[in-house]
Coordinates of C-alpha atoms in Angstrom, one line a residue:
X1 CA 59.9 -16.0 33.6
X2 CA 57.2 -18.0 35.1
X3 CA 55.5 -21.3 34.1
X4 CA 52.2 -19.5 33.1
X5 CA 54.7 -17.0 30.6
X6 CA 56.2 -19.8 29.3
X7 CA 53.2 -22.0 28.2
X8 CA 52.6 -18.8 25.6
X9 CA 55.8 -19.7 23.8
X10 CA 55.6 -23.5 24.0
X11 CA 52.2 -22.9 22.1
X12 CA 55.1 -22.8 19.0
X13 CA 57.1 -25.4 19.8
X14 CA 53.9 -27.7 20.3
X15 CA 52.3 -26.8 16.4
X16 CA 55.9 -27.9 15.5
X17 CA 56.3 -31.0 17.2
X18 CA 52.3 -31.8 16.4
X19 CA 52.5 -30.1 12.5
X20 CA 56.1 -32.8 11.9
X21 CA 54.1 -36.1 13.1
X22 CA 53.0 -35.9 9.3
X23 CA 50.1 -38.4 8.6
X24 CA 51.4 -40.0 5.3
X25 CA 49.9 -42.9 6.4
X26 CA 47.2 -41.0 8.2
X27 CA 47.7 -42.8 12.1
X28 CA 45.2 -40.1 13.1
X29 CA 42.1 -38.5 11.0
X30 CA 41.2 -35.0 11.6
X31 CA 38.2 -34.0 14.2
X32 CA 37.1 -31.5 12.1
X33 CA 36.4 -33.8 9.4
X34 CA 38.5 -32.5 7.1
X35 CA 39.2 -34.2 3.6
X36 CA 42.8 -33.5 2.4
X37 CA 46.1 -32.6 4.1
X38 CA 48.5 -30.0 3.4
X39 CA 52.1 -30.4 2.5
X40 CA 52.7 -30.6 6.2
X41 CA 50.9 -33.3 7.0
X42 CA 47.8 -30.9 8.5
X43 CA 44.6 -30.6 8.0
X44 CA 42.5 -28.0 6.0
X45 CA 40.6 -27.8 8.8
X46 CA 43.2 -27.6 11.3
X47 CA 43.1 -24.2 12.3
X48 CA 44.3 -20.6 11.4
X49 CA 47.9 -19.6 9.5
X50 CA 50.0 -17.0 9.5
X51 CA 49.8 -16.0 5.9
X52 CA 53.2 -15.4 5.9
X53 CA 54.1 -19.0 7.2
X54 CA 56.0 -20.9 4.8
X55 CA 53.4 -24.4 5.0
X56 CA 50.7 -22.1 4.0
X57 CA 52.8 -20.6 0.9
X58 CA 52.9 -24.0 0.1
X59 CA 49.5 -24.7 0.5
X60 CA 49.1 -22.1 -1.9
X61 CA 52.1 -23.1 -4.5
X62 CA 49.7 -26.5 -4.4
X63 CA 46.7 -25.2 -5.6
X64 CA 48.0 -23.2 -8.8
X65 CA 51.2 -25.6 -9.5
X66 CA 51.3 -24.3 -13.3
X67 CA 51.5 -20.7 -12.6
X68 CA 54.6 -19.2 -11.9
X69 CA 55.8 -16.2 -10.1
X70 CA 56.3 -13.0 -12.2
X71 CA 58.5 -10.3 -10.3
X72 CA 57.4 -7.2 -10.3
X73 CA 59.9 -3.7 -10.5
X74 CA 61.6 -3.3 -7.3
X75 CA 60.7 0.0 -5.8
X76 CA 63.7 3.1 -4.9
X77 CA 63.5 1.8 -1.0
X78 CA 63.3 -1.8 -2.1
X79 CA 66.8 -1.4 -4.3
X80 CA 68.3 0.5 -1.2
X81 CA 67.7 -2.5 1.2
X82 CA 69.3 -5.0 -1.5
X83 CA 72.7 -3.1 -1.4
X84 CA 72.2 -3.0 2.4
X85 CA 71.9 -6.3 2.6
X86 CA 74.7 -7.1 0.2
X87 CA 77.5 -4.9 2.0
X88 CA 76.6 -7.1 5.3
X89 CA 78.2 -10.5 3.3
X90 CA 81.1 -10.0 4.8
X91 CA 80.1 -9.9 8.4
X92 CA 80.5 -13.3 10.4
X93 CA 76.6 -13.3 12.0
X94 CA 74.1 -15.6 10.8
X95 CA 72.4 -14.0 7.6
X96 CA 68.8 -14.0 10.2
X97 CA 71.3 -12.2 12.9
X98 CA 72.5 -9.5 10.7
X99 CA 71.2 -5.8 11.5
X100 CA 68.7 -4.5 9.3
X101 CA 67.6 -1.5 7.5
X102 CA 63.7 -0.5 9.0
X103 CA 61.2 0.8 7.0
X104 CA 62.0 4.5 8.8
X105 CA 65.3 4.6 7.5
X106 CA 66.5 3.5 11.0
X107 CA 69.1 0.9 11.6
X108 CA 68.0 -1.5 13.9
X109 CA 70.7 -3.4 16.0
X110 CA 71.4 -6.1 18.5
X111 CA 68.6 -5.4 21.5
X112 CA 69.6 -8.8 23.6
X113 CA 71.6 -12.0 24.1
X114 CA 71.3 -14.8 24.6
X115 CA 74.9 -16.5 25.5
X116 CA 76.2 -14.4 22.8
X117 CA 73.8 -15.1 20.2
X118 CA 71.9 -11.5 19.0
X119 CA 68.3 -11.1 18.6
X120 CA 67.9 -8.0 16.7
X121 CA 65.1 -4.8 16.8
X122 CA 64.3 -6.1 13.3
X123 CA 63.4 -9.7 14.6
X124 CA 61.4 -8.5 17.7
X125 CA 59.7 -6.3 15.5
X126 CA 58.9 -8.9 12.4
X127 CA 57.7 -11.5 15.5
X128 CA 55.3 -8.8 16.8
X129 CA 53.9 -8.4 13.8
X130 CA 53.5 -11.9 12.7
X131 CA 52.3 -13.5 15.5
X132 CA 50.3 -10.8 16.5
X133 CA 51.7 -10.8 20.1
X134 CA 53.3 -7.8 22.7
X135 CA 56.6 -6.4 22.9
X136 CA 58.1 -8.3 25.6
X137 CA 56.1 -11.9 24.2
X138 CA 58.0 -11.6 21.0
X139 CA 61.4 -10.8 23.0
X140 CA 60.3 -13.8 25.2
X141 CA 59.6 -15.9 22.0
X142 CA 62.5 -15.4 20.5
X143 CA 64.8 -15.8 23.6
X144 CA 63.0 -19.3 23.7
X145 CA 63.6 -20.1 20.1
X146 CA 67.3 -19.2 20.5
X147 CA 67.8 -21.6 24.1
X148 CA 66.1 -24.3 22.2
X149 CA 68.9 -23.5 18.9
X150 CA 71.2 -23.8 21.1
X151 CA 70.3 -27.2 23.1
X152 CA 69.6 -28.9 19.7
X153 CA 73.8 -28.1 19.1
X154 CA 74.2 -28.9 22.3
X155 CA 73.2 -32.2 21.8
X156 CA 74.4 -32.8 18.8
X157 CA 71.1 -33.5 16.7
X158 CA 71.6 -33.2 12.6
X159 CA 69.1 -34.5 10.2
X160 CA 70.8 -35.8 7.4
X161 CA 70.5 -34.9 3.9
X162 CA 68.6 -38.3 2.8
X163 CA 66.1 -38.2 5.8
X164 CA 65.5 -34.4 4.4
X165 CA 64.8 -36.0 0.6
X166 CA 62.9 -38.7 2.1
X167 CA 60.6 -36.2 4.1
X168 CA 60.0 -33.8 0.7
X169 CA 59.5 -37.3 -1.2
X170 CA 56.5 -38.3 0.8
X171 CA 55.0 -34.9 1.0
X172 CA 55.4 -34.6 -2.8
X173 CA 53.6 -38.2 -2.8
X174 CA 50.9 -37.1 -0.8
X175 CA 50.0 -34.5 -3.6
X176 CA 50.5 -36.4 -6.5
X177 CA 53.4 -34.9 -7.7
X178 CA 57.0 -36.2 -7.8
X179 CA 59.6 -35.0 -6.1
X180 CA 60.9 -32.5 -8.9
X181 CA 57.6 -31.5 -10.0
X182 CA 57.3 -30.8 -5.9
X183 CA 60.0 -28.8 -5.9
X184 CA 59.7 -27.4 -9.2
X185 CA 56.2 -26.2 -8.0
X186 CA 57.5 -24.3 -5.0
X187 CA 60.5 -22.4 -6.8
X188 CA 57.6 -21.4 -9.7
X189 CA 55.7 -19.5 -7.0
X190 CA 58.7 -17.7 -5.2
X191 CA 59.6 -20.3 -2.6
X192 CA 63.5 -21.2 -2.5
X193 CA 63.5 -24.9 -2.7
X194 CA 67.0 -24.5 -0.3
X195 CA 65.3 -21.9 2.0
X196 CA 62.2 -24.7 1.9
X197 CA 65.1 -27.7 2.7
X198 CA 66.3 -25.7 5.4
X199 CA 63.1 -24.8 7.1
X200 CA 62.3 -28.1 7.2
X201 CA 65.6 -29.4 8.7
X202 CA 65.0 -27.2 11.4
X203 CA 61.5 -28.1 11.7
X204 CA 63.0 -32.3 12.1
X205 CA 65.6 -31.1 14.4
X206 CA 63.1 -29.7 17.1
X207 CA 60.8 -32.6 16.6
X208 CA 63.9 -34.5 17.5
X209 CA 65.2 -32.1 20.4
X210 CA 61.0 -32.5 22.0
X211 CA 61.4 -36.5 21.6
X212 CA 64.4 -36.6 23.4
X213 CA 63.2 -34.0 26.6
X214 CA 59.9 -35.9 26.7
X215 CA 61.5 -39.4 26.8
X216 CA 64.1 -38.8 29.5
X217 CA 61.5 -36.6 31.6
X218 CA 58.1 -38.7 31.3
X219 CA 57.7 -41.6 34.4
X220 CA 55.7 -43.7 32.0
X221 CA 56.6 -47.1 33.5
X222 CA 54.6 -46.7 37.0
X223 CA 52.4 -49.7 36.8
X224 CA 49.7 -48.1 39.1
X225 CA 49.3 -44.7 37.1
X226 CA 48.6 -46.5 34.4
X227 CA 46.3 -49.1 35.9
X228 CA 44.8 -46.3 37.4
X229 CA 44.3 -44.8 34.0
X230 CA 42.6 -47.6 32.0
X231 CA 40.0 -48.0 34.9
X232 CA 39.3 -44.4 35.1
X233 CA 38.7 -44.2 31.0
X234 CA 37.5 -47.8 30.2
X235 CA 35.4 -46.3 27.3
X236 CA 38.4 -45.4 25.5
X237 CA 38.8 -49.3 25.5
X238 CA 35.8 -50.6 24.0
X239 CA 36.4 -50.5 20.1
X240 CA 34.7 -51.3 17.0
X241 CA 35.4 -54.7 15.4
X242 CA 34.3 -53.5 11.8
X243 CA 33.7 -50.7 10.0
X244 CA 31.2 -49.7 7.2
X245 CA 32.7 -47.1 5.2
X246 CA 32.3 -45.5 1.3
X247 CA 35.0 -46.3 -0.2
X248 CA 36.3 -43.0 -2.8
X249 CA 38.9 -43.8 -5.4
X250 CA 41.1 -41.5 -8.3
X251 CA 44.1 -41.2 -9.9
X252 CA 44.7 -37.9 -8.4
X253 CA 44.1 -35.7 -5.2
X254 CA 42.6 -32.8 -7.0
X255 CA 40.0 -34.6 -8.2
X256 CA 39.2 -37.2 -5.2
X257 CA 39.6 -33.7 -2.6
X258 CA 36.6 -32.5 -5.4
X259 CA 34.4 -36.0 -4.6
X260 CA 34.8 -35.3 -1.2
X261 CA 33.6 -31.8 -1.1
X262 CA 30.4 -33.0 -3.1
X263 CA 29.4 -35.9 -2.0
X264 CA 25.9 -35.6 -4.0
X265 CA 27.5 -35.2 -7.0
X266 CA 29.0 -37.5 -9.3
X267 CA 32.6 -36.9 -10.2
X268 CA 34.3 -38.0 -13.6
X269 CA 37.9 -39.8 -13.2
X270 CA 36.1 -40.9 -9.0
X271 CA 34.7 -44.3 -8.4
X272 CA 33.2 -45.2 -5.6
X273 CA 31.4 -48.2 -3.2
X274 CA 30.3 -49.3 0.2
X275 CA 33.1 -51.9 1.8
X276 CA 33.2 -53.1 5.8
X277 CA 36.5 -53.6 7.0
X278 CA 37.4 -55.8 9.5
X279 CA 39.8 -53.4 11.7
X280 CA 41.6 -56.7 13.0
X281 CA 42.8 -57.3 9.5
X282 CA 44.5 -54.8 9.1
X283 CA 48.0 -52.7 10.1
X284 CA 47.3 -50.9 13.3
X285 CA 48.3 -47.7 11.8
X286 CA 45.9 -48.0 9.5
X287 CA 43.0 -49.0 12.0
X288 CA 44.2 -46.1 14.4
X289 CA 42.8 -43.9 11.7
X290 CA 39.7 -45.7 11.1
X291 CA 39.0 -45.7 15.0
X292 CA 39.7 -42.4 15.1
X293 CA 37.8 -40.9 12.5
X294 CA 34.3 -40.1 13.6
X295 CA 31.1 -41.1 12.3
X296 CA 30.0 -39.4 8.9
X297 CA 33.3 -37.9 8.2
X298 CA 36.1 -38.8 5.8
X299 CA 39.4 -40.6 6.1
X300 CA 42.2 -38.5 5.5
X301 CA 43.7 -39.3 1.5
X302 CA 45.7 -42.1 1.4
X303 CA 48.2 -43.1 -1.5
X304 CA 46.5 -46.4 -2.5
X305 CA 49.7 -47.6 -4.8
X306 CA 49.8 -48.2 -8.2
X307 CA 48.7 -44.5 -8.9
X308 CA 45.9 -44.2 -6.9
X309 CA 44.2 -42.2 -4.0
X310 CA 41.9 -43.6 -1.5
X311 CA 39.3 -42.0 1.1
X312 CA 36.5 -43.2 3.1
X313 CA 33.4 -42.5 4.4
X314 CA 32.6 -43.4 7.6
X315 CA 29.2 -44.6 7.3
X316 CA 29.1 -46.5 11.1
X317 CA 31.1 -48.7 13.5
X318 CA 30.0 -52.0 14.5
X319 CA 30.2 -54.3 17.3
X320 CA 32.0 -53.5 20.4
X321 CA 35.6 -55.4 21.7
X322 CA 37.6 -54.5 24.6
X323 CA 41.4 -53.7 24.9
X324 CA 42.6 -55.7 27.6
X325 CA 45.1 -53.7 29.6
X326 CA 48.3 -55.2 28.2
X327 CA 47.0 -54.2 24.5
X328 CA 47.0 -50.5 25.9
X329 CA 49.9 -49.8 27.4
X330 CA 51.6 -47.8 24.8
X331 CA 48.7 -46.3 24.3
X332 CA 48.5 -45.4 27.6
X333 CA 51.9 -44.6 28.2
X334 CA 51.9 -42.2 25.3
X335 CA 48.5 -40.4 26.6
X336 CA 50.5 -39.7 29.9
X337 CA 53.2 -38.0 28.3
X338 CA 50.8 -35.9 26.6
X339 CA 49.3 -35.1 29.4
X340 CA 52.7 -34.3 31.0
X341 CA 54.4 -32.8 27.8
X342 CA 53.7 -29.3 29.0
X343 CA 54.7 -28.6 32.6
X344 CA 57.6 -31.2 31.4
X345 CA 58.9 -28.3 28.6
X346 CA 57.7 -25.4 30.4
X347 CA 60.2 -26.7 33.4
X348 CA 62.9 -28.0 30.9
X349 CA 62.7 -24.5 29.3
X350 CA 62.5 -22.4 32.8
X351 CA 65.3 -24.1 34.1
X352 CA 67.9 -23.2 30.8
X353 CA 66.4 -20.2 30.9
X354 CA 67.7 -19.0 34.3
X355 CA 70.8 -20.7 33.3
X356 CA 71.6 -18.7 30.4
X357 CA 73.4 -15.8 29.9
X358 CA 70.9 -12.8 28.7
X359 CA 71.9 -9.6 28.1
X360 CA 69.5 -6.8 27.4
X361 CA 71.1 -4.2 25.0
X362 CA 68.5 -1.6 24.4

């Protein structure tokens, strides 16, 4: 499989690793000016889902959080696949490895593997469909997802259960909810809060597994690239030293994300006023975002403490101060491993590829 194949399946692995750098304390602002974040940390304006993707269930759950599920009569074929499905218990594959009943009535089985772990028909078939992709993308997908499985055991990453409950905590804080009402919310509409824990586990786990190939791989420390880089982009180094902003405040998101989206009208429960802010005041996390939100767009919502929610306005920047170089060298070091990240994984990915051990069955 060549590089150019390759950088069709990383396209994945990058929403991941860019969808987990969740913005709780919103380090960077949207470009497309949107006002509110989803449960995983994106924007509303952050491009298309996959309806069937499990953030944008959420998303969903979110907006309707007192109406639950009702199930409706499972069909003749439907009751046929659950005693399928139940009289596979006993085999020893992963319940996502386990052959499947198709919709034609035709078993579909193992069609490759990769060192001894199955991708099925069923799978190839579900991943064409979802991601809307060829026959031989999905199988290449899929063989990707399965080396990259297999090089997070290999290398013994595990989230642990705390670092999972402090993940869920913050995304339920983002939304104003608690953590049970979070959770509580998701099983209402359908979504198994384990299925949920263990989607997101795997979700850390490659975030983890792309950390780790990035930092061993990336020559970040050459004093001359990166010399050679805050020369070439001195603009990037000239920031504002204030900030004139409207400031929005409320005791919930639903109601500040309803301020936002109608600025001309006045909102009950949202208070608002004009503020500059001195960006050397305060934590650079914090004036990250408020550099890199443009002009005449909103802050992402922050949790303000003490039950409230905060966005701003950005109104105009003021004054002009430059980064001297020693100031910018993470930046800069972390702008050259973006700008290395992919030939980096596409090689990382092309070389345990030609290593493995695939078999094509059928």
């Amino acid at each position: 499989m060549t590089f150019p194949h390759i950088k069709h399946n990383l396209r994945f692995l990058k929403r991941v690793f860019a969808g987990l750098c969740l913005v709780f304390l919103s380090v960077h602002a949207a470009d497309s000016g949107s006002t509110v974040e989803s449960v995983t940390g994106r924007g509303v304006g952050a491009g298309k889902h996959n309806p069937k993707n499990l953030d944008e269930q959420v998303k969903k759950s979110l907006k309707k959080p007192t109406e639950a599920t009702k199930e409706a009569p499972k069909t003749e074929e439907e009751q046929k696949k659950e005693e399928a499905a139940k009289s596979l218990k006993s085999k020893k594959l992963p319940a996502e490895d386990l052959i499947e009943e198709r919709k034609d009535g035709i078993v579909g089985g193992i069609a490759v593997t990769v060192n001894n772990d199955p991708i099925t028909l069923y799978q190839i078939e579900t991943k064409e469909k979802e991601s809307h992709v060829s026959r031989q993308q999905a199988i290449n997908a899929l063989i990707i997802q399965r080396i990259q499985a297999q090089e997070i055991k290999r290398l013994k990453i595990d989230i642990e259960d705390d670092k999972i409950d402090a993940q869920i905590e913050e995304i339920a804080k983002h939304n104003g909810m608690s953590m049970n009402d979070f959770m509580r919310t998701l099983a209402n509409e359908g979504i198994d809060p384990m299925h949920y824990r263990t989607q997101l586990k795997k979700q850390l786990e490659t975030k983890e597994l792309l950390r780790n190939i990035l930092l061993f791989n990336v020559n970040t420390n050459s004093e001359t690239k990166m010399r050679e880089y805050y020369n070439a982009h001195r603009e990037e180094f000239s920031v504002p030293s204030e900030v004139l902003t409207t400031r929005y405040t409320a005791r919930d998101t639903k109601t500040l994300t309803q301020a936002l989206e109608n600025r001309d009208i006045a909102i009950p429960g949202v208070s608002k006023g004009e503020e500059k802010i001195n960006l050397k005041a305060l934590n650079p996390q914090i004036a990250q975002m408020f550099l890199s939100t443009k002009e005449h767009t909103f802050t992402p919502i922050l949790n303000a403490g003490g039950g409230n929610y905060v966005s701003f306005y950005i109104q105009q920047k003021l004054g002009k101060e430059e980064v001297s170089f020693s100031q910018a060298r993470n930046f800069i070091a972390n702008k050259l491993i973006e700008e290395q990240q992919d030939k980096i994984l596409a090689e990382y990915y092309e070389k345990l590829r030609v290593k493995a051990k695939i078999k094509f069955l059928r």
